[in-house]
Short mmCIF file of C-alpha atoms in Angstrom, two decimals:
data_model
loop_
_atom_site.label_atom_id
_atom_site.label_comp_id
_atom_site.label_asym_id
_atom_site.label_seq_id
_atom_site.Cartn_x
_atom_site.Cartn_y
_atom_site.Cartn_z
CA GLU A 1 10.82 -3.03 12.17
CA LEU A 2 12.44 -4.73 9.06
CA LYS A 3 15.92 -5.96 8.96
CA VAL A 4 18.10 -7.09 6.48
CA GLU A 5 21.37 -9.28 6.73
CA GLN A 6 23.72 -10.41 4.13
CA ASN A 7 26.43 -12.96 4.54
CA PRO A 8 29.17 -13.26 4.04
CA LEU A 9 30.29 -9.69 5.01
CA PHE A 10 33.38 -10.16 3.04
CA LEU A 11 34.37 -12.54 0.22
CA SER A 12 37.46 -13.19 -1.06
CA MET A 13 37.45 -15.80 -3.92
CA GLN A 14 39.58 -16.85 -7.19
CA GLU A 15 38.77 -16.27 -10.55
CA GLY A 16 36.90 -19.06 -11.95
CA LYS A 17 35.14 -20.46 -8.85
CA ASN A 18 31.38 -20.55 -7.98
CA TYR A 19 30.12 -18.77 -4.75
CA THR A 20 26.69 -17.67 -3.46
CA ILE A 21 25.70 -14.60 -1.33
CA TYR A 22 22.61 -14.69 0.99
CA CYS A 23 20.17 -11.96 1.98
CA ASN A 24 17.74 -12.85 4.81
CA TYR A 25 14.98 -10.07 6.13
CA SER A 26 12.94 -10.51 8.87
CA THR A 27 9.37 -9.67 7.96
CA THR A 28 7.08 -10.28 4.98
CA SER A 29 8.01 -8.75 1.61
CA ASP A 30 7.56 -9.92 -1.85
CA ARG A 31 10.00 -7.10 -3.41
CA LEU A 32 13.58 -7.41 -3.45
CA TYR A 33 16.30 -5.79 -5.09
CA TRP A 34 20.10 -6.12 -5.86
CA TYR A 35 22.69 -3.50 -6.45
CA ARG A 36 26.09 -2.96 -7.18
CA GLN A 37 28.40 -0.53 -5.88
CA ASP A 38 32.21 0.08 -6.91
CA PRO A 39 34.46 1.66 -4.67
CA GLY A 40 34.01 5.58 -4.52
CA LYS A 41 30.78 5.23 -6.93
CA SER A 42 27.24 5.18 -6.63
CA LEU A 43 24.91 2.08 -6.68
CA GLU A 44 23.85 0.38 -9.99
CA SER A 45 20.65 -1.80 -10.23
CA LEU A 46 21.32 -5.19 -10.99
CA PHE A 47 18.22 -7.37 -10.36
CA VAL A 48 14.37 -6.62 -9.51
CA LEU A 49 12.79 -9.79 -7.80
CA LEU A 50 8.97 -9.19 -7.36
CA SER A 51 7.25 -12.46 -6.74
CA ASN A 52 8.12 -15.92 -4.70
CA GLY A 53 10.16 -18.02 -7.10
CA ALA A 54 11.50 -15.24 -9.12
CA VAL A 55 14.92 -15.74 -10.58
CA LYS A 56 16.87 -13.29 -12.79
CA GLN A 57 20.18 -13.76 -14.68
CA GLU A 58 22.41 -11.47 -16.12
CA GLY A 59 25.91 -12.93 -17.35
CA ARG A 60 27.72 -14.78 -14.54
CA LEU A 61 25.63 -13.24 -12.02
CA MET A 62 22.02 -15.07 -10.93
CA ALA A 63 19.33 -14.02 -8.43
CA SER A 64 16.51 -15.64 -6.88
CA LEU A 65 13.89 -14.89 -4.17
CA ASP A 66 12.03 -17.39 -1.64
CA THR A 67 9.64 -15.19 0.14
CA LYS A 68 8.46 -18.12 2.40
CA ALA A 69 11.91 -18.35 3.61
CA ARG A 70 12.77 -14.71 3.46
CA LEU A 71 15.81 -15.44 1.70
CA SER A 72 17.44 -14.13 -1.50
CA THR A 73 20.60 -15.83 -3.14
CA LEU A 74 23.04 -14.10 -5.36
CA HIS A 75 24.93 -16.52 -7.40
CA ILE A 76 28.29 -15.88 -8.96
CA THR A 77 29.35 -18.50 -11.60
CA ALA A 78 32.81 -18.88 -12.66
CA ALA A 79 34.07 -15.42 -11.15
CA VAL A 80 35.83 -12.71 -12.91
CA HIS A 81 37.97 -9.89 -11.51
CA ASP A 82 35.63 -7.49 -13.08
CA LEU A 83 32.69 -8.75 -10.73
CA SER A 84 34.99 -7.45 -7.72
CA ALA A 85 32.71 -4.70 -5.93
CA THR A 86 30.27 -4.53 -2.96
CA TYR A 87 26.95 -6.21 -3.55
CA PHE A 88 23.78 -4.90 -1.57
CA CYS A 89 20.23 -6.41 -1.44
CA ALA A 90 17.34 -4.11 -0.45
CA VAL A 91 13.96 -5.11 0.67
CA ASP A 92 10.64 -3.17 0.19
CA SER A 93 9.15 -2.72 3.86
CA GLY A 94 5.72 -3.21 2.51
CA TYR A 95 3.77 -6.47 1.60
CA GLY A 96 1.11 -6.64 -1.11
CA GLY A 97 0.85 -2.96 -1.70
CA ALA A 98 4.47 -2.00 -1.45
CA THR A 99 5.61 1.04 0.09
CA ASN A 100 8.56 1.78 -2.54
CA LYS A 101 10.63 2.31 0.94
CA LEU A 102 13.98 -0.12 0.49
CA ILE A 103 15.90 -1.30 3.66
CA PHE A 104 19.31 -2.20 2.48
CA GLY A 105 21.54 -5.15 3.75
CA THR A 106 24.86 -4.84 5.23
CA GLY A 107 26.96 -5.20 1.97
CA THR A 108 28.94 -8.25 0.85
CA LEU A 109 32.63 -6.97 -0.46
CA LEU A 110 33.58 -9.25 -3.15
CA ALA A 111 37.15 -9.44 -3.95
CA VAL A 112 38.16 -11.81 -7.07
CA GLN A 113 41.66 -12.70 -7.30
CA PRO A 114 43.53 -13.73 -10.33
CA ASP B 1 18.31 11.38 -19.69
CA ALA B 2 20.95 12.80 -17.36
CA GLY B 3 20.09 10.52 -14.28
CA VAL B 4 19.79 11.71 -10.81
CA ILE B 5 22.03 14.79 -10.21
CA GLN B 6 23.64 15.87 -6.87
CA SER B 7 25.54 18.70 -6.33
CA PRO B 8 28.22 19.07 -4.73
CA ARG B 9 29.88 16.26 -5.39
CA HIS B 10 32.56 17.01 -2.14
CA GLU B 11 31.49 19.19 0.60
CA VAL B 12 34.42 20.18 3.33
CA THR B 13 32.88 22.45 6.23
CA GLU B 14 33.74 23.54 9.39
CA MET B 15 31.85 22.07 12.76
CA GLY B 16 29.01 24.37 13.32
CA GLN B 17 27.94 25.45 9.61
CA GLU B 18 25.04 24.97 7.59
CA VAL B 19 25.25 22.57 4.74
CA THR B 20 22.92 22.34 2.15
CA LEU B 21 22.87 19.29 -0.41
CA ARG B 22 20.91 19.47 -3.49
CA CYS B 23 19.21 16.83 -6.00
CA LYS B 24 17.46 16.76 -9.27
CA PRO B 25 15.69 13.63 -9.76
CA ILE B 26 14.93 11.93 -13.08
CA SER B 27 12.22 13.57 -15.07
CA GLY B 28 8.69 11.53 -14.40
CA HIS B 29 9.95 9.97 -11.01
CA ASP B 30 7.40 10.54 -8.34
CA TYR B 31 9.43 9.23 -5.70
CA LEU B 32 12.72 10.91 -4.39
CA PHE B 33 15.09 9.35 -1.38
CA TRP B 34 17.67 10.82 0.76
CA TYR B 35 20.11 7.94 1.70
CA ARG B 36 23.35 8.33 4.08
CA GLN B 37 26.32 5.88 3.76
CA THR B 38 29.05 5.47 6.54
CA MET B 39 31.27 2.38 7.22
CA MET B 40 29.57 2.01 10.69
CA ARG B 41 25.95 2.30 9.85
CA GLY B 42 25.79 1.36 5.99
CA LEU B 43 22.97 2.75 3.98
CA GLU B 44 20.59 4.65 6.24
CA LEU B 45 17.11 5.81 4.46
CA LEU B 46 16.85 9.53 5.80
CA ILE B 47 13.51 10.68 4.13
CA TYR B 48 11.55 10.25 1.20
CA PHE B 49 9.02 12.07 -0.55
CA ASN B 50 6.20 11.06 -3.03
CA ASN B 51 4.61 13.84 -5.45
CA ASN B 52 6.73 16.53 -3.64
CA VAL B 53 5.27 15.25 0.00
CA PRO B 54 7.33 14.16 2.69
CA ILE B 55 6.22 10.83 3.36
CA ASP B 56 8.71 9.32 6.02
CA ASP B 57 11.11 10.92 7.81
CA SER B 58 11.79 8.69 10.67
CA GLY B 59 15.48 8.18 9.74
CA MET B 60 16.28 12.01 9.77
CA PRO B 61 18.89 11.87 12.85
CA GLU B 62 17.70 14.84 14.79
CA ASP B 63 16.28 18.52 14.56
CA ARG B 64 19.54 19.60 12.77
CA PHE B 65 18.65 17.76 9.73
CA SER B 66 15.73 18.95 7.38
CA ALA B 67 14.79 18.08 3.88
CA LYS B 68 12.41 19.99 1.07
CA MET B 69 11.14 19.18 -2.04
CA PRO B 70 9.43 22.50 -3.40
CA ASN B 71 8.89 20.91 -6.82
CA ALA B 72 9.35 17.77 -8.78
CA SER B 73 12.76 18.59 -10.14
CA PHE B 74 14.53 19.65 -6.98
CA SER B 75 15.07 18.79 -3.38
CA THR B 76 17.34 19.72 -0.51
CA LEU B 77 18.85 18.50 2.35
CA LYS B 78 20.36 20.69 5.08
CA ILE B 79 22.09 20.23 7.92
CA GLN B 80 22.51 23.05 10.60
CA PRO B 81 24.58 23.04 12.75
CA SER B 82 26.93 20.34 11.03
CA GLU B 83 28.88 17.99 13.32
CA PRO B 84 31.98 15.68 12.61
CA ARG B 85 29.94 12.62 13.31
CA ASP B 86 27.61 13.77 9.95
CA SER B 87 30.47 13.34 7.77
CA ALA B 88 29.32 10.49 5.23
CA VAL B 89 28.25 9.88 1.53
CA TYR B 90 24.63 11.37 1.23
CA PHE B 91 22.87 9.71 -1.90
CA CYS B 92 19.70 10.92 -3.20
CA ALA B 93 17.78 8.36 -5.43
CA SER B 94 14.55 8.46 -7.33
CA SER B 95 11.78 6.14 -8.49
CA ARG B 96 8.88 5.79 -10.70
CA GLY B 97 7.09 3.54 -8.27
CA PRO B 98 6.95 0.54 -6.33
CA GLY B 99 8.68 -2.63 -8.24
CA ARG B 100 10.34 -0.27 -10.47
CA GLY B 101 13.60 -0.12 -8.23
CA TYR B 102 15.61 3.27 -7.64
CA THR B 103 18.28 5.41 -9.81
CA PHE B 104 20.93 6.45 -7.55
CA GLY B 105 22.85 9.74 -7.90
CA SER B 106 26.37 10.25 -7.85
CA GLY B 107 26.50 11.07 -4.18
CA THR B 108 27.78 14.05 -1.87
CA ARG B 109 30.96 13.34 0.02
CA LEU B 110 30.55 15.54 3.14
CA THR B 111 33.41 16.11 5.54
CA VAL B 112 32.94 18.26 8.83
CA VAL B 113 36.25 19.23 10.48
#
């Protein structure tokens, strides 16, 4: 059974600082997604990573995927308050022939302090 | 494109009552998913459909939960009878297919008292 773990669960950081959120998963998969959720809101798609070594960047966020290590990272550069939210990774439970069934991580609550 | 539309946005009901949540996926999306989100358990996949056919319902908690997708533009999640532990935010999501990601609806916040 696929398990997806994120760490840290909570991250308080100052504006202007850099940090990384980690997403580990337990079984082979080559499709991983990152989502953002603001308090009381729905989930918004950030990145789709579809192969080993994939790297995507949008603004101050950069995501990467290492399928051999079963690890994805979400790197935050020079954080700003607007990035405060909960970030989820989600992994497709299939490999090769993807199932399109996503298992979500526990989420990382990011609070950027001025 | 109006996105994934869920109704109602909020539902408060008494224990033992029947609750029906509704979802309209994005046109052209062949996959539809129902998730439940709670503080204790996070985001749990309840059931998903492909081309209106249920593919995996292993996440449905028990027989009190049922889901249907009578056509490509409508799905329901029903809880009968409802219990306080069913209180959660229920999200519907749709997708074009593997590798395309999901689009989530706004969610239904269910409170069972």
